[in-house]
mmCIF file of C-alpha atoms and ligand atoms in Angstrom:
data_model
loop_
_atom_site.group_PDB
_atom_site.id
_atom_site.type_symbol
_atom_site.label_atom_id
_atom_site.label_comp_id
_atom_site.label_asym_id
_atom_site.label_seq_id
_atom_site.Cartn_x
_atom_site.Cartn_y
_atom_site.Cartn_z
ATOM 1 C CA UNK A 1 -128.523 -101.691 121.029
ATOM 2 C CA UNK A 2 -127.851 -99.104 118.312
ATOM 3 C CA UNK A 3 -130.757 -97.926 116.170
ATOM 4 C CA UNK A 4 -130.394 -99.607 112.786
ATOM 5 C CA UNK A 5 -131.728 -97.619 109.847
ATOM 6 C CA UNK A 6 -129.600 -98.676 106.886
ATOM 7 C CA UNK A 7 -127.572 -101.492 105.374
ATOM 8 C CA UNK A 8 -124.473 -99.422 106.246
ATOM 9 C CA UNK A 9 -125.440 -99.650 109.940
ATOM 10 C CA UNK A 10 -125.644 -103.433 109.664
ATOM 11 C CA UNK A 11 -122.256 -103.494 107.969
ATOM 12 C CA UNK A 12 -120.652 -101.578 110.854
ATOM 13 C CA UNK A 13 -122.140 -103.961 113.372
ATOM 14 C CA UNK A 14 -121.117 -106.996 111.303
ATOM 15 C CA UNK A 15 -117.539 -105.764 111.303
ATOM 16 C CA UNK A 16 -117.579 -105.377 115.070
ATOM 17 C CA UNK A 17 -119.161 -108.741 115.875
ATOM 18 C CA UNK A 18 -117.663 -111.214 113.407
ATOM 19 C CA UNK A 19 -114.047 -112.462 113.292
ATOM 20 C CA UNK A 20 -111.936 -110.364 110.951
ATOM 21 C CA UNK A 21 -111.205 -113.334 108.696
ATOM 22 C CA UNK A 22 -114.874 -113.786 107.803
ATOM 23 C CA UNK A 23 -115.806 -110.121 107.631
ATOM 24 C CA UNK A 24 -112.850 -109.640 105.262
ATOM 25 C CA UNK A 25 -113.925 -112.659 103.198
ATOM 26 C CA UNK A 26 -117.304 -111.032 102.605
ATOM 27 C CA UNK A 27 -115.974 -107.530 102.155
ATOM 28 C CA UNK A 28 -113.406 -108.115 99.481
ATOM 29 C CA UNK A 29 -113.018 -108.171 95.759
ATOM 30 C CA UNK A 30 -110.180 -109.650 93.758
ATOM 31 C CA UNK A 31 -106.819 -107.930 93.231
ATOM 32 C CA UNK A 32 -107.230 -104.124 93.137
ATOM 33 C CA UNK A 33 -110.969 -104.400 93.921
ATOM 34 C CA UNK A 34 -111.821 -101.999 91.097
ATOM 35 C CA UNK A 35 -114.805 -104.041 89.906
ATOM 36 C CA UNK A 36 -115.937 -104.610 93.488
ATOM 37 C CA UNK A 37 -115.923 -100.836 94.104
ATOM 38 C CA UNK A 38 -117.526 -99.902 90.798
ATOM 39 C CA UNK A 39 -120.402 -102.315 91.395
ATOM 40 C CA UNK A 40 -121.612 -99.882 94.055
ATOM 41 C CA UNK A 41 -120.337 -96.549 92.744
ATOM 42 C CA UNK A 42 -121.904 -97.104 89.310
ATOM 43 C CA UNK A 43 -125.324 -97.323 90.942
ATOM 44 C CA UNK A 44 -124.697 -93.802 92.224
ATOM 45 C CA UNK A 45 -124.307 -92.554 88.642
ATOM 46 C CA UNK A 46 -127.941 -93.345 87.931
ATOM 47 C CA UNK A 47 -130.477 -90.865 89.290
ATOM 48 C CA UNK A 48 -134.167 -91.211 89.992
ATOM 49 C CA UNK A 49 -136.751 -88.939 88.426
ATOM 50 C CA UNK A 50 -139.147 -87.408 90.933
ATOM 51 C CA UNK A 51 -142.797 -87.006 89.950
ATOM 52 C CA UNK A 52 -145.491 -85.285 92.024
ATOM 53 C CA UNK A 53 -149.240 -85.056 92.415
ATOM 54 C CA UNK A 54 -149.767 -88.709 91.525
ATOM 55 C CA UNK A 55 -151.833 -91.252 93.419
ATOM 56 C CA UNK A 56 -149.515 -93.053 95.830
ATOM 57 C CA UNK A 57 -152.027 -95.350 97.499
ATOM 58 C CA UNK A 58 -152.065 -99.143 97.343
ATOM 59 C CA UNK A 59 -148.499 -99.740 96.357
ATOM 60 C CA UNK A 60 -147.060 -103.184 95.728
ATOM 61 C CA UNK A 61 -143.624 -104.631 95.184
ATOM 62 C CA UNK A 62 -144.963 -108.141 94.655
ATOM 63 C CA UNK A 63 -143.884 -109.883 91.491
ATOM 64 C CA UNK A 64 -142.552 -113.223 90.272
ATOM 65 C CA UNK A 65 -139.089 -114.660 89.714
ATOM 66 C CA UNK A 66 -138.981 -117.804 87.552
ATOM 67 C CA UNK A 67 -142.695 -118.188 88.184
ATOM 68 C CA UNK A 68 -142.402 -118.008 91.974
ATOM 69 C CA UNK A 69 -144.279 -115.316 93.884
ATOM 70 C CA UNK A 70 -141.913 -112.966 95.681
ATOM 71 C CA UNK A 71 -142.616 -110.123 98.110
ATOM 72 C CA UNK A 72 -140.147 -107.981 96.131
ATOM 73 C CA UNK A 73 -137.824 -108.682 93.189
ATOM 74 C CA UNK A 74 -134.953 -109.679 95.452
ATOM 75 C CA UNK A 75 -133.508 -113.115 96.189
ATOM 76 C CA UNK A 76 -130.763 -113.977 98.647
ATOM 77 C CA UNK A 77 -127.655 -114.826 96.639
ATOM 78 C CA UNK A 78 -125.562 -117.886 97.310
ATOM 79 C CA UNK A 79 -122.661 -116.874 99.552
ATOM 80 C CA UNK A 80 -119.876 -119.264 100.486
ATOM 81 C CA UNK A 81 -119.234 -119.832 104.207
ATOM 82 C CA UNK A 82 -122.393 -118.023 105.319
ATOM 83 C CA UNK A 83 -122.399 -120.287 108.380
ATOM 84 C CA UNK A 84 -119.119 -118.689 109.475
ATOM 85 C CA UNK A 85 -120.635 -115.187 109.609
ATOM 86 C CA UNK A 86 -122.910 -116.477 112.367
ATOM 87 C CA UNK A 87 -123.470 -119.984 113.724
ATOM 88 C CA UNK A 88 -125.914 -121.912 111.501
ATOM 89 C CA UNK A 89 -125.962 -118.847 109.256
ATOM 90 C CA UNK A 90 -127.532 -120.542 106.236
ATOM 91 C CA UNK A 91 -130.433 -121.838 108.323
ATOM 92 C CA UNK A 92 -130.958 -118.395 109.855
ATOM 93 C CA UNK A 93 -130.869 -116.650 106.478
ATOM 94 C CA UNK A 94 -133.187 -119.229 104.893
ATOM 95 C CA UNK A 95 -135.704 -118.808 107.725
ATOM 96 C CA UNK A 96 -135.629 -115.021 107.431
ATOM 97 C CA UNK A 97 -136.107 -115.226 103.647
ATOM 98 C CA UNK A 98 -138.947 -117.717 104.008
ATOM 99 C CA UNK A 99 -140.813 -115.536 106.513
ATOM 100 C CA UNK A 100 -140.315 -112.463 104.342
ATOM 101 C CA UNK A 101 -141.396 -114.164 101.134
ATOM 102 C CA UNK A 102 -138.210 -113.994 99.075
ATOM 103 C CA UNK A 103 -136.110 -116.895 97.750
ATOM 104 C CA UNK A 104 -133.009 -118.115 99.558
ATOM 105 C CA UNK A 105 -130.143 -119.694 97.599
ATOM 106 C CA UNK A 106 -127.857 -122.153 99.339
ATOM 107 C CA UNK A 107 -124.247 -122.184 98.115
ATOM 108 C CA UNK A 108 -122.405 -125.408 97.344
ATOM 109 C CA UNK A 109 -119.687 -123.926 99.574
ATOM 110 C CA UNK A 110 -122.021 -123.486 102.513
ATOM 111 C CA UNK A 111 -121.407 -124.590 106.073
ATOM 112 C CA UNK A 112 -124.931 -125.950 106.681
ATOM 113 C CA UNK A 113 -125.737 -128.701 104.197
ATOM 114 C CA UNK A 114 -128.681 -128.986 101.817
ATOM 115 C CA UNK A 115 -130.256 -131.396 104.297
ATOM 116 C CA UNK A 116 -129.610 -129.109 107.296
ATOM 117 C CA UNK A 117 -131.468 -126.270 105.584
ATOM 118 C CA UNK A 118 -134.293 -128.512 104.336
ATOM 119 C CA UNK A 119 -134.871 -129.902 107.839
ATOM 120 C CA UNK A 120 -135.126 -126.431 109.328
ATOM 121 C CA UNK A 121 -137.361 -124.704 106.765
ATOM 122 C CA UNK A 122 -140.771 -125.396 105.326
ATOM 123 C CA UNK A 123 -140.709 -123.789 101.871
ATOM 124 C CA UNK A 124 -138.502 -124.799 98.943
ATOM 125 C CA UNK A 125 -135.214 -122.953 98.586
ATOM 126 C CA UNK A 126 -132.820 -122.731 95.629
ATOM 127 C CA UNK A 127 -129.530 -124.566 95.375
ATOM 128 C CA UNK A 128 -126.405 -123.119 93.788
ATOM 129 C CA UNK A 129 -124.146 -125.586 92.033
ATOM 130 C CA UNK A 130 -120.495 -125.419 91.084
ATOM 131 C CA UNK A 131 -119.296 -127.739 88.352
ATOM 132 C CA UNK A 132 -116.639 -130.050 89.677
ATOM 133 C CA UNK A 133 -114.386 -132.580 87.993
ATOM 134 C CA UNK A 134 -116.003 -135.448 89.881
ATOM 135 C CA UNK A 135 -119.219 -135.876 87.862
ATOM 136 C CA UNK A 136 -120.549 -138.437 90.295
ATOM 137 C CA UNK A 137 -120.326 -135.889 93.091
ATOM 138 C CA UNK A 138 -122.056 -133.240 90.946
ATOM 139 C CA UNK A 139 -124.839 -135.711 90.091
ATOM 140 C CA UNK A 140 -125.093 -136.569 93.739
ATOM 141 C CA UNK A 141 -125.488 -132.888 94.699
ATOM 142 C CA UNK A 142 -128.226 -132.520 92.076
ATOM 143 C CA UNK A 143 -130.013 -135.563 93.507
ATOM 144 C CA UNK A 144 -129.699 -134.194 97.034
ATOM 145 C CA UNK A 145 -131.120 -130.833 95.934
ATOM 146 C CA UNK A 146 -134.014 -132.634 94.297
ATOM 147 C CA UNK A 147 -134.636 -134.791 97.361
ATOM 148 C CA UNK A 148 -134.631 -131.649 99.522
ATOM 149 C CA UNK A 149 -137.371 -130.170 97.332
ATOM 150 C CA UNK A 150 -135.272 -127.301 95.926
ATOM 151 C CA UNK A 151 -137.344 -125.417 93.369
ATOM 152 C CA UNK A 152 -134.519 -124.062 91.196
ATOM 153 C CA UNK A 153 -130.895 -124.782 90.461
ATOM 154 C CA UNK A 154 -128.563 -121.785 90.215
ATOM 155 C CA UNK A 155 -125.544 -122.793 88.185
ATOM 156 C CA UNK A 156 -122.522 -120.526 88.668
ATOM 157 C CA UNK A 157 -120.434 -120.141 85.521
ATOM 158 C CA UNK A 158 -117.792 -117.626 86.557
ATOM 159 C CA UNK A 159 -115.817 -119.460 89.223
ATOM 160 C CA UNK A 160 -114.029 -122.499 87.841
ATOM 161 C CA UNK A 161 -110.815 -120.977 89.098
ATOM 162 C CA UNK A 162 -110.704 -118.573 92.005
ATOM 163 C CA UNK A 163 -109.805 -114.907 91.615
ATOM 164 C CA UNK A 164 -107.184 -113.880 94.137
ATOM 165 C CA UNK A 165 -108.413 -111.985 97.186
ATOM 166 C CA UNK A 166 -105.388 -110.703 99.020
ATOM 167 C CA UNK A 167 -107.021 -110.494 102.431
ATOM 168 C CA UNK A 168 -108.054 -114.162 102.443
ATOM 169 C CA UNK A 169 -104.477 -115.232 101.804
ATOM 170 C CA UNK A 170 -103.110 -112.905 104.445
ATOM 171 C CA UNK A 171 -105.732 -113.981 106.997
ATOM 172 C CA UNK A 172 -105.236 -117.706 106.346
ATOM 173 C CA UNK A 173 -108.974 -118.086 105.707
ATOM 174 C CA UNK A 174 -110.394 -121.485 106.670
ATOM 175 C CA UNK A 175 -113.523 -123.026 108.154
ATOM 176 C CA UNK A 176 -113.277 -123.556 111.029
ATOM 177 C CA UNK A 177 -110.472 -121.067 111.634
ATOM 178 C CA UNK A 178 -107.144 -122.549 112.657
ATOM 179 C CA UNK A 179 -106.321 -121.568 116.244
ATOM 180 C CA UNK A 180 -103.369 -119.215 115.862
ATOM 181 C CA UNK A 181 -102.436 -116.431 118.322
ATOM 182 C CA UNK A 182 -104.035 -113.948 115.920
ATOM 183 C CA UNK A 183 -107.367 -115.759 115.498
ATOM 184 C CA UNK A 184 -107.606 -116.456 119.225
ATOM 185 C CA UNK A 185 -106.925 -112.789 120.068
ATOM 186 C CA UNK A 186 -109.533 -111.733 117.502
ATOM 187 C CA UNK A 187 -112.084 -114.057 119.100
ATOM 188 C CA UNK A 188 -111.577 -112.481 122.503
ATOM 189 C CA UNK A 189 -113.393 -109.411 121.162
ATOM 190 C CA UNK A 190 -116.046 -111.508 119.421
ATOM 191 C CA UNK A 191 -116.963 -113.807 122.262
ATOM 192 C CA UNK A 192 -120.644 -113.950 121.325
ATOM 193 C CA UNK A 193 -119.741 -115.359 117.890
ATOM 194 C CA UNK A 194 -117.493 -117.939 119.557
ATOM 195 C CA UNK A 195 -120.094 -118.997 122.104
ATOM 196 C CA UNK A 196 -122.725 -119.509 119.430
ATOM 197 C CA UNK A 197 -120.273 -121.453 117.274
ATOM 198 C CA UNK A 198 -119.546 -123.774 120.182
ATOM 199 C CA UNK A 199 -123.244 -124.597 120.375
ATOM 200 C CA UNK A 200 -123.459 -125.934 116.832
ATOM 201 C CA UNK A 201 -121.827 -128.903 115.112
ATOM 202 C CA UNK A 202 -121.921 -127.080 111.796
ATOM 203 C CA UNK A 203 -118.456 -125.621 111.436
ATOM 204 C CA UNK A 204 -117.092 -126.808 108.103
ATOM 205 C CA UNK A 205 -118.300 -127.381 104.523
ATOM 206 C CA UNK A 206 -121.075 -129.871 105.218
ATOM 207 C CA UNK A 207 -122.234 -130.261 101.609
ATOM 208 C CA UNK A 208 -118.861 -131.782 100.922
ATOM 209 C CA UNK A 209 -117.454 -133.392 104.052
ATOM 210 C CA UNK A 210 -118.691 -136.957 104.245
ATOM 211 C CA UNK A 211 -120.121 -136.793 100.711
ATOM 212 C CA UNK A 212 -117.191 -136.352 98.306
ATOM 213 C CA UNK A 213 -114.556 -139.035 97.890
ATOM 214 C CA UNK A 214 -110.804 -138.390 97.704
ATOM 215 C CA UNK A 215 -111.136 -134.979 99.225
ATOM 216 C CA UNK A 216 -108.064 -133.362 100.727
ATOM 217 C CA UNK A 217 -108.241 -130.399 103.071
ATOM 218 C CA UNK A 218 -111.739 -128.939 102.960
ATOM 219 C CA UNK A 219 -111.068 -126.368 105.623
ATOM 220 C CA UNK A 220 -109.808 -124.161 102.831
ATOM 221 C CA UNK A 221 -112.076 -122.924 100.067
ATOM 222 C CA UNK A 222 -109.006 -122.044 98.066
ATOM 223 C CA UNK A 223 -107.378 -125.464 98.023
ATOM 224 C CA UNK A 224 -110.744 -127.177 97.476
ATOM 225 C CA UNK A 225 -111.488 -125.002 94.443
ATOM 226 C CA UNK A 226 -108.054 -125.516 92.952
ATOM 227 C CA UNK A 227 -108.325 -129.288 93.386
ATOM 228 C CA UNK A 228 -111.917 -129.986 92.533
ATOM 229 C CA UNK A 229 -113.530 -127.366 90.278
ATOM 230 C CA UNK A 230 -113.626 -128.252 86.601
ATOM 231 C CA UNK A 231 -111.751 -125.759 84.425
ATOM 232 C CA UNK A 232 -113.105 -127.554 81.342
ATOM 233 C CA UNK A 233 -116.690 -126.400 81.926
ATOM 234 C CA UNK A 234 -118.395 -125.648 78.598
ATOM 235 C CA UNK A 235 -121.935 -125.118 77.262
ATOM 236 C CA UNK A 236 -122.283 -128.840 76.528
ATOM 237 C CA UNK A 237 -121.763 -129.545 80.201
ATOM 238 C CA UNK A 238 -124.282 -126.848 81.111
ATOM 239 C CA UNK A 239 -126.775 -128.630 78.869
ATOM 240 C CA UNK A 240 -125.994 -131.960 80.528
ATOM 241 C CA UNK A 241 -126.619 -130.465 83.956
ATOM 242 C CA UNK A 242 -129.855 -128.910 82.762
ATOM 243 C CA UNK A 243 -131.081 -132.301 81.512
ATOM 244 C CA UNK A 244 -129.965 -134.073 84.648
ATOM 245 C CA UNK A 245 -131.737 -131.534 86.875
ATOM 246 C CA UNK A 246 -134.884 -131.269 84.757
ATOM 247 C CA UNK A 247 -136.234 -128.321 86.751
ATOM 248 C CA UNK A 248 -135.826 -124.567 86.649
ATOM 249 C CA UNK A 249 -132.295 -123.513 85.792
ATOM 250 C CA UNK A 250 -130.781 -120.106 86.528
ATOM 251 C CA UNK A 251 -127.355 -119.297 85.061
ATOM 252 C CA UNK A 252 -125.245 -117.004 87.199
ATOM 253 C CA UNK A 253 -122.199 -115.036 86.107
ATOM 254 C CA UNK A 254 -123.188 -113.767 82.641
ATOM 255 C CA UNK A 255 -121.382 -110.542 81.788
ATOM 256 C CA UNK A 256 -121.598 -110.408 78.019
ATOM 257 C CA UNK A 257 -124.490 -110.305 75.556
ATOM 258 C CA UNK A 258 -122.918 -113.104 73.481
ATOM 259 C CA UNK A 259 -122.895 -115.419 76.505
ATOM 260 C CA UNK A 260 -126.447 -114.370 77.305
ATOM 261 C CA UNK A 261 -127.514 -115.608 73.850
ATOM 262 C CA UNK A 262 -125.834 -118.951 74.542
ATOM 263 C CA UNK A 263 -127.751 -119.180 77.814
ATOM 264 C CA UNK A 264 -130.982 -118.719 75.858
ATOM 265 C CA UNK A 265 -129.958 -121.459 73.404
ATOM 266 C CA UNK A 266 -129.285 -123.838 76.265
ATOM 267 C CA UNK A 267 -132.825 -123.225 77.497
ATOM 268 C CA UNK A 268 -132.149 -121.611 80.875
ATOM 269 C CA UNK A 269 -135.076 -119.992 82.697
ATOM 270 C CA UNK A 270 -133.182 -116.943 83.915
ATOM 271 C CA UNK A 271 -129.713 -115.450 83.787
ATOM 272 C CA UNK A 272 -127.971 -113.352 86.374
ATOM 273 C CA UNK A 273 -125.799 -110.550 85.066
ATOM 274 C CA UNK A 274 -123.016 -110.820 87.594
ATOM 275 C CA UNK A 275 -119.285 -110.435 88.117
ATOM 276 C CA UNK A 276 -119.434 -112.466 91.322
ATOM 277 C CA UNK A 277 -119.492 -109.366 93.483
ATOM 278 C CA UNK A 278 -116.226 -108.172 91.948
ATOM 279 C CA UNK A 279 -114.479 -111.247 93.360
ATOM 280 C CA UNK A 280 -113.342 -112.834 90.107
ATOM 281 C CA UNK A 281 -112.244 -110.814 87.041
ATOM 282 C CA UNK A 282 -110.943 -107.556 88.444
ATOM 283 C CA UNK A 283 -111.204 -104.982 85.659
ATOM 284 C CA UNK A 284 -114.550 -106.280 84.404
ATOM 285 C CA UNK A 285 -117.378 -103.751 84.095
ATOM 286 C CA UNK A 286 -119.817 -103.362 86.941
ATOM 287 C CA UNK A 287 -122.940 -105.509 86.617
ATOM 288 C CA UNK A 288 -125.287 -102.546 86.365
ATOM 289 C CA UNK A 289 -123.319 -101.143 83.417
ATOM 290 C CA UNK A 290 -123.532 -104.458 81.561
ATOM 291 C CA UNK A 291 -127.218 -105.014 82.302
ATOM 292 C CA UNK A 292 -128.676 -102.786 79.503
ATOM 293 C CA UNK A 293 -126.761 -104.561 76.726
ATOM 294 C CA UNK A 294 -127.868 -107.977 77.979
ATOM 295 C CA UNK A 295 -131.491 -106.829 78.292
ATOM 296 C CA UNK A 296 -131.372 -105.512 74.723
ATOM 297 C CA UNK A 297 -129.924 -108.791 73.459
ATOM 298 C CA UNK A 298 -132.158 -111.347 75.218
ATOM 299 C CA UNK A 299 -134.591 -109.527 77.513
ATOM 300 C CA UNK A 300 -137.591 -110.629 75.435
ATOM 301 C CA UNK A 301 -136.540 -114.290 75.541
ATOM 302 C CA UNK A 302 -135.423 -114.947 79.094
ATOM 303 C CA UNK A 303 -135.666 -113.385 82.555
ATOM 304 C CA UNK A 304 -132.617 -111.208 83.077
ATOM 305 C CA UNK A 305 -131.604 -110.525 86.690
ATOM 306 C CA UNK A 306 -128.649 -108.685 88.114
ATOM 307 C CA UNK A 307 -126.495 -108.829 91.228
ATOM 308 C CA UNK A 308 -123.465 -106.898 92.475
ATOM 309 C CA UNK A 309 -123.387 -103.644 94.368
ATOM 310 C CA UNK A 310 -126.983 -103.559 95.589
ATOM 311 C CA UNK A 311 -126.968 -101.923 99.018
ATOM 312 C CA UNK A 312 -130.402 -100.297 99.123
ATOM 313 C CA UNK A 313 -133.965 -100.440 97.897
ATOM 314 C CA UNK A 314 -133.149 -97.546 95.600
ATOM 315 C CA UNK A 315 -130.513 -99.739 93.948
ATOM 316 C CA UNK A 316 -133.056 -102.513 93.373
ATOM 317 C CA UNK A 317 -135.479 -99.962 91.927
ATOM 318 C CA UNK A 318 -132.786 -98.709 89.532
ATOM 319 C CA UNK A 319 -131.938 -102.264 88.460
ATOM 320 C CA UNK A 320 -135.600 -103.048 87.784
ATOM 321 C CA UNK A 321 -136.007 -99.800 85.873
ATOM 322 C CA UNK A 322 -132.991 -100.760 83.758
ATOM 323 C CA UNK A 323 -134.800 -103.947 82.752
ATOM 324 C CA UNK A 324 -133.932 -106.521 85.430
ATOM 325 C CA UNK A 325 -136.853 -108.793 86.295
ATOM 326 C CA UNK A 326 -135.148 -109.676 89.535
ATOM 327 C CA UNK A 327 -132.069 -109.022 91.630
ATOM 328 C CA UNK A 328 -129.899 -110.891 94.073
ATOM 329 C CA UNK A 329 -128.315 -109.479 97.185
ATOM 330 C CA UNK A 330 -125.297 -111.057 98.864
ATOM 331 C CA UNK A 331 -123.372 -108.710 101.128
ATOM 332 C CA UNK A 332 -126.478 -106.686 102.024
ATOM 333 C CA UNK A 333 -127.937 -109.647 103.906
ATOM 334 C CA UNK A 334 -124.591 -111.036 105.072
ATOM 335 C CA UNK A 335 -124.002 -107.759 106.950
ATOM 336 C CA UNK A 336 -127.337 -108.291 108.677
ATOM 337 C CA UNK A 337 -126.503 -111.899 109.514
ATOM 338 C CA UNK A 338 -123.081 -111.026 110.938
ATOM 339 C CA UNK A 339 -124.598 -108.147 112.887
ATOM 340 C CA UNK A 340 -127.679 -109.744 114.419
ATOM 341 C CA UNK A 341 -128.234 -113.290 113.131
ATOM 342 C CA UNK A 342 -131.650 -114.129 111.701
ATOM 343 C CA UNK A 343 -133.144 -110.858 112.975
ATOM 344 C CA UNK A 344 -130.419 -109.007 111.104
ATOM 345 C CA UNK A 345 -131.278 -110.714 107.807
ATOM 346 C CA UNK A 346 -134.918 -109.805 108.379
ATOM 347 C CA UNK A 347 -133.836 -106.256 109.135
ATOM 348 C CA UNK A 348 -131.861 -105.991 105.896
ATOM 349 C CA UNK A 349 -134.878 -107.206 103.922
ATOM 350 C CA UNK A 350 -137.151 -104.740 105.725
ATOM 351 C CA UNK A 351 -134.777 -101.864 105.044
ATOM 352 C CA UNK A 352 -134.546 -102.668 101.335
ATOM 353 C CA UNK A 353 -138.304 -103.194 101.031
ATOM 354 C CA UNK A 354 -139.122 -99.900 102.670
ATOM 355 C CA UNK A 355 -136.564 -97.929 100.688
ATOM 356 C CA UNK A 356 -137.811 -99.417 97.439
ATOM 357 C CA UNK A 357 -141.468 -98.877 98.267
ATOM 358 C CA UNK A 358 -141.120 -95.211 99.221
ATOM 359 C CA UNK A 359 -138.699 -94.350 96.423
ATOM 360 C CA UNK A 360 -141.011 -95.987 93.893
ATOM 361 C CA UNK A 361 -143.829 -93.762 95.164
ATOM 362 C CA UNK A 362 -141.644 -90.636 94.826
ATOM 363 C CA UNK A 363 -141.049 -91.678 91.215
ATOM 364 C CA UNK A 364 -144.806 -91.728 90.671
ATOM 365 C CA UNK A 365 -145.314 -95.496 90.485
ATOM 366 C CA UNK A 366 -147.481 -97.797 92.552
ATOM 367 C CA UNK A 367 -146.632 -101.213 91.147
ATOM 368 C CA UNK A 368 -143.102 -102.524 90.689
ATOM 369 C CA UNK A 369 -144.305 -104.237 87.513
ATOM 370 C CA UNK A 370 -144.955 -100.778 85.977
ATOM 371 C CA UNK A 371 -141.482 -99.494 86.749
ATOM 372 C CA UNK A 372 -139.455 -98.826 83.605
ATOM 373 C CA UNK A 373 -136.606 -96.685 82.322
ATOM 374 C CA UNK A 374 -138.819 -93.595 82.431
ATOM 375 C CA UNK A 375 -138.198 -93.262 86.161
ATOM 376 C CA UNK A 376 -134.448 -92.895 85.619
ATOM 377 C CA UNK A 377 -132.043 -90.173 84.658
ATOM 378 C CA UNK A 378 -129.010 -91.899 83.170
ATOM 379 C CA UNK A 379 -125.790 -90.182 82.074
ATOM 380 C CA UNK A 380 -125.486 -90.260 78.286
ATOM 381 C CA UNK A 381 -122.303 -92.289 78.383
ATOM 382 C CA UNK A 382 -123.394 -94.626 81.186
ATOM 383 C CA UNK A 383 -122.754 -97.755 79.166
ATOM 384 C CA UNK A 384 -119.290 -96.417 78.524
ATOM 385 C CA UNK A 385 -117.000 -95.686 75.672
ATOM 386 C CA UNK A 386 -115.434 -99.126 75.794
ATOM 387 C CA UNK A 387 -115.363 -100.986 72.488
ATOM 388 C CA UNK A 388 -115.265 -104.760 72.238
HETATM 389 C C1 LIG B 1 -117.184 -118.084 96.408
HETATM 390 O O1 LIG B 1 -118.141 -118.191 95.727
HETATM 391 C C2 LIG B 1 -116.487 -116.857 96.632
HETATM 392 O O2 LIG B 1 -116.709 -115.891 95.900
HETATM 393 O O3 LIG B 1 -115.685 -116.818 97.566
#
């Protein structure tokens, strides 16, 4: 077993152990992947300011996200098809998050259903909702999330149509994979994945199969999205969903201060500055570059979080210092899951926690709640010379 010391190590192992189709699904952005790349490279532009001869004892990363206590300001993002990265992947990730003390978000496009995750965990998790044309089905999902005791609804606003990811088309992405000579050959090298998959019944989109009427081929995320997602989504509909849910609402996919203001008007509890991991509008700015303008616009009225490009504890620290009250990680835990199952998700959380804790100390801080822009060195033109 190799010694794992970083998220990059988990990524290498994930690539080796998981069928190419699913590794590629996680590791891609749309079209040229510019936004996907810049999500990570823009974090590198920001530097941390070292301070010395300060008391480093009794450090804490504990804080709150939408009123919930968290071990660090990091939640697991909703990721479609998590249960294809490893058998029962959503259950494994939820268990790891629960034990660590950070929130887990289940995607609408998950393999394990809301009920599967609820039956196998003890603490409330969050549910991510996509708005679909079939309002009855959307209402039904909201009811199921409520019945499962979910403590927040994460409504995704940036994926009513799917950005094109070339690799998914070329790989013929589906869940379960169709047995072609290529997928079978690929599996020969990933026999452990295959064996574990054979031991579970959870191999397709279980939030949908058996629940939605008039559904065509749900093996394919692409055809399902094209058929079912509602391209007419507007703020009125967001308000309707908020009223229907009645609980904490987090709006995901905000990438503009004007939209952030609308989210405040609607009465959301938090917003996530996000470009969907660079998987939707290729050419959009990285999330971390957009974050300061959104914090300036609404940071005193709503919790502003960020996701996209976070691959280390240092990245989380930078995001918090830039004004984010919380962050979400997607790929960083998916690498862990694909590499080593539940233990791998735990490992990714441990790595990020440790990196954040020690880096915070080097910056002269002991409490994540005291971290602010003073710990950063930011290039003068970081927010860019782009004019709207
Ligand atoms: C779904 O949310 C995706 O980005 O593939």
